[in-house]
Every structure is written in structure tokens, then in C-alpha cells.
Coordinates of C-alpha atoms and ligand atoms in Angstrom, one line a residue:
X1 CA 61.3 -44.3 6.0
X2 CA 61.5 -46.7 3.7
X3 CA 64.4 -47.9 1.3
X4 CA 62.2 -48.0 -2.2
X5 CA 62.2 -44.0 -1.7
X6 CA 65.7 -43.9 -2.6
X7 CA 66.0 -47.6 -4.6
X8 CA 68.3 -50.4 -4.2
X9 CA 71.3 -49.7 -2.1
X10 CA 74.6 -50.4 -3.9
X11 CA 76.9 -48.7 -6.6
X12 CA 75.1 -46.5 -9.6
X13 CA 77.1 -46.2 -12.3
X14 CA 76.0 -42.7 -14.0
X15 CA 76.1 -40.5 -16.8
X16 CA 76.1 -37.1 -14.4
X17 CA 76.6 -37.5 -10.4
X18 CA 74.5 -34.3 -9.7
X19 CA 71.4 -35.2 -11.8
X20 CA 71.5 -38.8 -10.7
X21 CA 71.9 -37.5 -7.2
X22 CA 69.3 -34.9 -6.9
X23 CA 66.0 -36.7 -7.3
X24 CA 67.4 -39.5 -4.3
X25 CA 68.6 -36.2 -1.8
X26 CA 65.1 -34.8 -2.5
X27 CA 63.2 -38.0 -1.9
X28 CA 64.7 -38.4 1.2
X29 CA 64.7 -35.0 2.3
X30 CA 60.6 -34.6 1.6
X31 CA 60.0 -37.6 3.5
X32 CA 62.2 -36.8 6.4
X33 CA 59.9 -33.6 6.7
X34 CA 56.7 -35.0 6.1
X35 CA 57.4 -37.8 8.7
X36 CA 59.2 -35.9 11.5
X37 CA 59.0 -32.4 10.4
X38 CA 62.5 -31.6 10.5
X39 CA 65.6 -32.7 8.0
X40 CA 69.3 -33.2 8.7
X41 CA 71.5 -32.8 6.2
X42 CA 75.7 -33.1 6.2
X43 CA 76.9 -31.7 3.0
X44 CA 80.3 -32.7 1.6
X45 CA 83.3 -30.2 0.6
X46 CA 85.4 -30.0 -2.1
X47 CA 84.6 -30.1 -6.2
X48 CA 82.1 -32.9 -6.7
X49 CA 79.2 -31.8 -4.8
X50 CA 78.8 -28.1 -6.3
X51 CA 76.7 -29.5 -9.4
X52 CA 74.4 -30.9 -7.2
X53 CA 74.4 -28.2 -4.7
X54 CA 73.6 -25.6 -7.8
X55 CA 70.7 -28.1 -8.8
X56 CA 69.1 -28.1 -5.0
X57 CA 69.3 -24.7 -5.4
X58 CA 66.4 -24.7 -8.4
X59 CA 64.4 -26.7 -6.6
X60 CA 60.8 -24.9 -5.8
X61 CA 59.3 -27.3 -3.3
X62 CA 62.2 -28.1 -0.8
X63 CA 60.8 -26.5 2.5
X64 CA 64.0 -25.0 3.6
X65 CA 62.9 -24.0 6.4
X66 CA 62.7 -27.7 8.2
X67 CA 65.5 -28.6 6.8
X68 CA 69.1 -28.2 8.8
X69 CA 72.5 -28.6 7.1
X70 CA 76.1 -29.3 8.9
X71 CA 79.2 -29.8 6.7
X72 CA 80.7 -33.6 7.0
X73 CA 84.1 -32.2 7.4
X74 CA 85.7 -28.4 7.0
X75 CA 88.4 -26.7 6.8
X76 CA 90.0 -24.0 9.6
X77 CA 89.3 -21.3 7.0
X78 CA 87.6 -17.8 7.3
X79 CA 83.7 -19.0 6.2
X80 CA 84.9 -16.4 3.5
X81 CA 87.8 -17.8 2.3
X82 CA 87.8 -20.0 -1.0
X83 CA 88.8 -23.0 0.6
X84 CA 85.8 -23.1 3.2
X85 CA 83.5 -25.8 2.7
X86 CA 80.6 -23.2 4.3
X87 CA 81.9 -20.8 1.4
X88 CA 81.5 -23.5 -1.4
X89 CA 78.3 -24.1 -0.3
X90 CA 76.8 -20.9 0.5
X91 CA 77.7 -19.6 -2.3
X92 CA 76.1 -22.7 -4.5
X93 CA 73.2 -23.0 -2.5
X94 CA 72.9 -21.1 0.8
X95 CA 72.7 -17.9 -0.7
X96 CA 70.0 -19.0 -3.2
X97 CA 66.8 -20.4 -0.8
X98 CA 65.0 -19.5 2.1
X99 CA 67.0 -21.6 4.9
X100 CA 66.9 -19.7 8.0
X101 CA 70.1 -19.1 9.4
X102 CA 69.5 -21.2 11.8
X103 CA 69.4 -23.9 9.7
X104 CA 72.7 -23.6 9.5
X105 CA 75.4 -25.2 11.7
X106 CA 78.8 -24.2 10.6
X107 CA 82.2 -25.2 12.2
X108 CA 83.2 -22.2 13.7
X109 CA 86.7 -21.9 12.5
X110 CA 87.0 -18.9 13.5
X111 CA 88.1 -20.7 17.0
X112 CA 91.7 -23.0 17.5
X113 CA 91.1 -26.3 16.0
X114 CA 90.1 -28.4 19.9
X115 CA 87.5 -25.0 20.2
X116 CA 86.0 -25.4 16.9
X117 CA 85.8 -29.6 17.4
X118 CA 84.3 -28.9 20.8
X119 CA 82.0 -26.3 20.0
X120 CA 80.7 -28.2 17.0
X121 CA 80.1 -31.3 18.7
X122 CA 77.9 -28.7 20.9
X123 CA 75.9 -28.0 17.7
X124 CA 75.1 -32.2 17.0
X125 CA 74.4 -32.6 20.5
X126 CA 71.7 -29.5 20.7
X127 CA 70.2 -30.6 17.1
X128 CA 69.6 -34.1 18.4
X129 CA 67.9 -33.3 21.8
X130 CA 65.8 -31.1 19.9
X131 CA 64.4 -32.8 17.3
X132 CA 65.2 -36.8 18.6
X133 CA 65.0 -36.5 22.4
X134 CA 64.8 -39.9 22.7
X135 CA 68.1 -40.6 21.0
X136 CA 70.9 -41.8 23.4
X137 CA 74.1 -40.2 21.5
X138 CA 74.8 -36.6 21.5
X139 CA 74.2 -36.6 17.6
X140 CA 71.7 -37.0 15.3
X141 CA 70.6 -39.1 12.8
X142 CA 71.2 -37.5 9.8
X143 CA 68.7 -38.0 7.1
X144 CA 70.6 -37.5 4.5
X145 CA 74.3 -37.1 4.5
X146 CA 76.6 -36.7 1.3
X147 CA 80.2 -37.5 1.1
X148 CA 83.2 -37.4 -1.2
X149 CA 86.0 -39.6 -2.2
X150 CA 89.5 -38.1 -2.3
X151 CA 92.2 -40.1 -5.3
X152 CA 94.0 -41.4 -2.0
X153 CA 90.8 -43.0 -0.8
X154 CA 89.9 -39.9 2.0
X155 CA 86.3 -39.0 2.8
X156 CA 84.9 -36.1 4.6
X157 CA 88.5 -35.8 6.6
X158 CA 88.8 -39.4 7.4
X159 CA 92.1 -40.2 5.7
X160 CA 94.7 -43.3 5.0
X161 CA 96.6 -44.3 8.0
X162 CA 94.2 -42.6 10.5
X163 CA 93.3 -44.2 13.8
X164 CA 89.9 -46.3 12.6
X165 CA 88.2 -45.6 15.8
X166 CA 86.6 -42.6 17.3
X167 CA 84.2 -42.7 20.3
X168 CA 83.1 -39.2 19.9
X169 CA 81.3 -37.6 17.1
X170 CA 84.2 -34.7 15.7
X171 CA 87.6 -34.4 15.2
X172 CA 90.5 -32.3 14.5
X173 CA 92.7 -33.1 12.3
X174 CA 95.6 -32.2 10.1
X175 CA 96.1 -33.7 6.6
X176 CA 97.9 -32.9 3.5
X177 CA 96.0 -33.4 0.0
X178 CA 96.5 -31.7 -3.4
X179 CA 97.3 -28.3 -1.5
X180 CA 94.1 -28.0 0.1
X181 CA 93.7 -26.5 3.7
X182 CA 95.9 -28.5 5.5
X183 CA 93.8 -28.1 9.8
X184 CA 90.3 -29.6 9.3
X185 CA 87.3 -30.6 11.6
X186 CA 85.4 -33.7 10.4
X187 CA 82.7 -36.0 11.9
X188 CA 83.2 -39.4 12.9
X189 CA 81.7 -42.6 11.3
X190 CA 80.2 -43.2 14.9
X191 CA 77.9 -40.0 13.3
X192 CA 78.0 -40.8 9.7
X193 CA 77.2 -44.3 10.7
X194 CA 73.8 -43.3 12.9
X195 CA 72.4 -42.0 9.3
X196 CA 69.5 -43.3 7.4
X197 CA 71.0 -42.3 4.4
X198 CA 74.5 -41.6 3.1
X199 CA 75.1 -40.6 -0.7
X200 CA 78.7 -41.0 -2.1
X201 CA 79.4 -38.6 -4.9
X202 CA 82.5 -39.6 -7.1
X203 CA 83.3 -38.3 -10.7
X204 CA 86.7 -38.0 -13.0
X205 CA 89.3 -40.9 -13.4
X206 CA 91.5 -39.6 -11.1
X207 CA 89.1 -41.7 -8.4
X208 CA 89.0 -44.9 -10.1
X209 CA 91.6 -46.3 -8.9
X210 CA 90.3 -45.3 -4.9
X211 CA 86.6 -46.2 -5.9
X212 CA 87.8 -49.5 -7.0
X213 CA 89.9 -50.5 -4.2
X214 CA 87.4 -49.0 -1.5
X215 CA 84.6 -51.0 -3.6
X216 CA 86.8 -54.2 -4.1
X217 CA 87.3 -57.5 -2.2
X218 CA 89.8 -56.3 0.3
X219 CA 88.7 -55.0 3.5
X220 CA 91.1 -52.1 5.0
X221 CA 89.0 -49.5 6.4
X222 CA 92.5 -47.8 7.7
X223 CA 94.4 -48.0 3.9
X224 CA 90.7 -47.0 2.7
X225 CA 88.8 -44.7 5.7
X226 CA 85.6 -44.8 3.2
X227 CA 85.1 -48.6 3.9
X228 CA 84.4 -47.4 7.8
X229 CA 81.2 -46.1 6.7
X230 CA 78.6 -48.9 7.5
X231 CA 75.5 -47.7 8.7
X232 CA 73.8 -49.0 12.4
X233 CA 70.3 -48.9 10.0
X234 CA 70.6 -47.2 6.8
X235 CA 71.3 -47.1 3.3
X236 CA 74.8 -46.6 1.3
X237 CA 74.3 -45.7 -2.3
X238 CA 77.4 -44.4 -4.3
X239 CA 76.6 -43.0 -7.3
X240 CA 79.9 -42.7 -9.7
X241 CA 80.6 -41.4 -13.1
X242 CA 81.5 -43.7 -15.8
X243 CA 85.6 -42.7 -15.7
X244 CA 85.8 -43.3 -11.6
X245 CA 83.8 -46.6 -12.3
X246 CA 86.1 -47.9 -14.8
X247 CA 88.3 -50.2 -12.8
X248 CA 85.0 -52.1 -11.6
Ligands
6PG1 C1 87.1 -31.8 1.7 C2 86.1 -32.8 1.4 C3 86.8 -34.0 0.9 C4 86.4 -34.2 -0.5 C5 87.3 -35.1 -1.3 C6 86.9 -35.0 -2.8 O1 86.9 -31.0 2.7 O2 88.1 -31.7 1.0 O3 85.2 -33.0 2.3 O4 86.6 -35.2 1.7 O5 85.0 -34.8 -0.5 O6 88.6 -34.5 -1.1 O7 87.1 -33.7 -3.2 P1 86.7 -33.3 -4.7 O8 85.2 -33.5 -4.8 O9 87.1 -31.9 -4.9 O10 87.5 -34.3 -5.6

């Protein structure tokens, strides 16, 4: 697949992340069928993604049913419980097309935090031997994978100060921002890194300050765990409102 589908690599500064967002995820996802018949997709938690989740949602002519989606990170929630990730995007999306159950690989927090890790690691390593036999790792190159930005500089569950090395493609860990669910589960950057394409949604002024030190000169992937995502053979594109953009 070839970069021109989604356009330059780089930092989009935008009016709306969702409707910026949306025409790239679909572009990549359409292609990712019609050249492989199948579609991964990692979907991002929290607040910024929903917009765009509501939009795929609308969308007549994504086939849902070759498309697979995992969560980037989760929390060790009920899948009913507002703070789920699963929740968030079931109810925004899930709920609203024809994905086959499936489709979809949830953490199963139901489990202790190891069991859940484990068991999820189980559901990368069966998606990739399915549909990329070939492939080496126990994961999959995901076509399209979206991910957040916390105001401390966090993505997916990848926070400040955590070890900046991972072998294996999940982890549990603990972590303690704005009140949310403090146990989570989150993929590695050795999977986020396998993608072909990884979309950063950032909105509000609350993020400026992280976008511009993850975006700027210096280079501290452990200060700023967002800066460990640098794809084996992909493309980054971060698309960013205009307040998270303005300490550019
Ligand atoms: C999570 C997310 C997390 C999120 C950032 C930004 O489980 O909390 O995966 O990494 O993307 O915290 O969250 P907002 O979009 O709500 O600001």
C-alpha cells in the first residue's frame, strides 16, 4: 500500500481531528481489504477518538465484515463499565455496523491483570497466523492503528518514566492520570511499531504543551513514551487541533 493514499507523513494542523481523520482511516482501511482481504485496526481510548468513532459509524461502504478491531490499550473494567475503552467504543461505533463479533478482540478484563495480558497477547498471535502466516512475530501488522496523547505526554498506556523497552507485544500496567482507571493492558511499540499506519489524534490546549515537547527537538522517548513510536515501514501522521498545535 502506498503512502499517497493517506498523503505526506508529518503533523496536520486541523480545524476538527475527527473529520480530518476519517477520510485517511477509510483510505487505508478500503485498501487494506481490497489488497489482502482483511483489516486490522487498534482503536484508541479515552475522549478524543469518539468523534471520529461516531463518524465511522455513518459510513455506508466500510465492509465491516473484513475488518478486525483491538483496543491499543484498556482499562481492567467490566466491558460495561464507563471507563472501558470496549464500552466507549461499542457504544460509538460497535453497536452501530455490521462487524461480526468476531471482529472483535477485546482485553478480557474480566481476568487478573497477567491473565488478561497473556490471554490478549493470545488474540495478536492467532490474528497474525491467520491472516499473515508468513509474519515472524506473534502479532500483526496493523493497518491502521490510532492513538491518543495524554497532557503528561502518555499514549495508549505507555507512560512517563516507564521502562522504554518491551520484547513482547502487551503489558500490564498500573498508572495514575486525571482519575481514570488506574490497572490497564496496553500493546507495546514492538506492535505499534510493525504497523503500516499509525494516526495520532490530539485536540484541546490542555495537550500543547505534551504535543510540543513530544514534536520538538529533544529526544526522550522515556520523559515522552509517544516519541517510541517509529514505525519498522510505515507511516506516522498526527493530526492536531489548532489549540494543541499552538506551542509549535
Ligand atoms: C486511555 C487512552 C489514553 C488516551 C489519552 C488521551 O485508555 O486512557 O488510551 O492513552 O488516548 O489519555 O485521552 P483523551 O483523548 O481522553 O484526552
Amino acid at each position: 500500500m502506498s503512502a499517497p493514499d493517506v498523503g505526506t507523513p508529518g503533523v496536520r494542523v486541523v480545524e476538527d481531528v475527527a473529520a480530518a481523520a476519517l477520510p485517511v482511516v477509510l483510505a487505508s482501511l478500503t485498501a487494506a481489504v481490497a489488497e489482502r482481504g482483511v483489516a486490522g485496526m487498534a482503536l484508541a481510548g479515552g475522549g478524543t477518538p469518539l468523534a471520529l468513532y461516531r463518524l465511522l459509524a455513518e459510513v455506508e461502504e466500510l465492509d465491516w465484515g473484513a475488518i478486525h478491531v483491538f483496543w491499543g490499550d484498556e482499562r481492567l473494567v467490566p466491558p460495561d463499565d464507563p471507563g472501558s475503552n470496549y464500552h466507549a467504543a461499542y457504544e460509538a461505533l460497535l453497536s452501530r455496523v455490521p462487524i461480526p463479533e468476531a471482529n472483535v478482540h477485546r482485553v478480557r478484563t474480566e481476568l487478573p491483570a497477567a491473565s488478561a495480558a497473556a490471554e490478549y497477547a493470545g488474540q495478536l498471535r492467532a490474528f497474525a497466523r491467520q491472516h499473515d502466516p508468513g509474519r515472524p512475530a506473534p502479532w500483526p501488522r496493523f493497518d491502521v492503528v490510532l492513538l491518543g496523547l495524554g497532557e503528561d505526554g502518555h499514549t495508549a498506556s505507555l507512560f512517563p518514566g516507564s521502562p522504554n523497552e518491551s520484547k513482547g507485544p502487551v503489558l500490564a500496567v498500573t498508572a495514575d492520570y486525571q482519575g481514570r482507571p488506574a490497572g490497564r493492558v496496553t500493546l507495546t511499540p514492538a506492535v505499534f511499531n510493525a504497523a503500516r499506519r499509525v494516526f495520532f489524534l490530539v485536540s484541546g490546549a490542555a495537550k500543547a504543551e505534551a504535543v510540543a515537547a513530544t514534536l520538538g527537538p529533544i529526544d526522550d522517548p522515556v520523559r515522552y513514551p509517544a516519541r517510541r513510536i517509529q514505525l519498522d515501514e510505515g507511516v506516522i501522521v498526527w493530526f492536531v487541533d489548532q489549540e494543541a498545535a499552538k506551542l509549535l
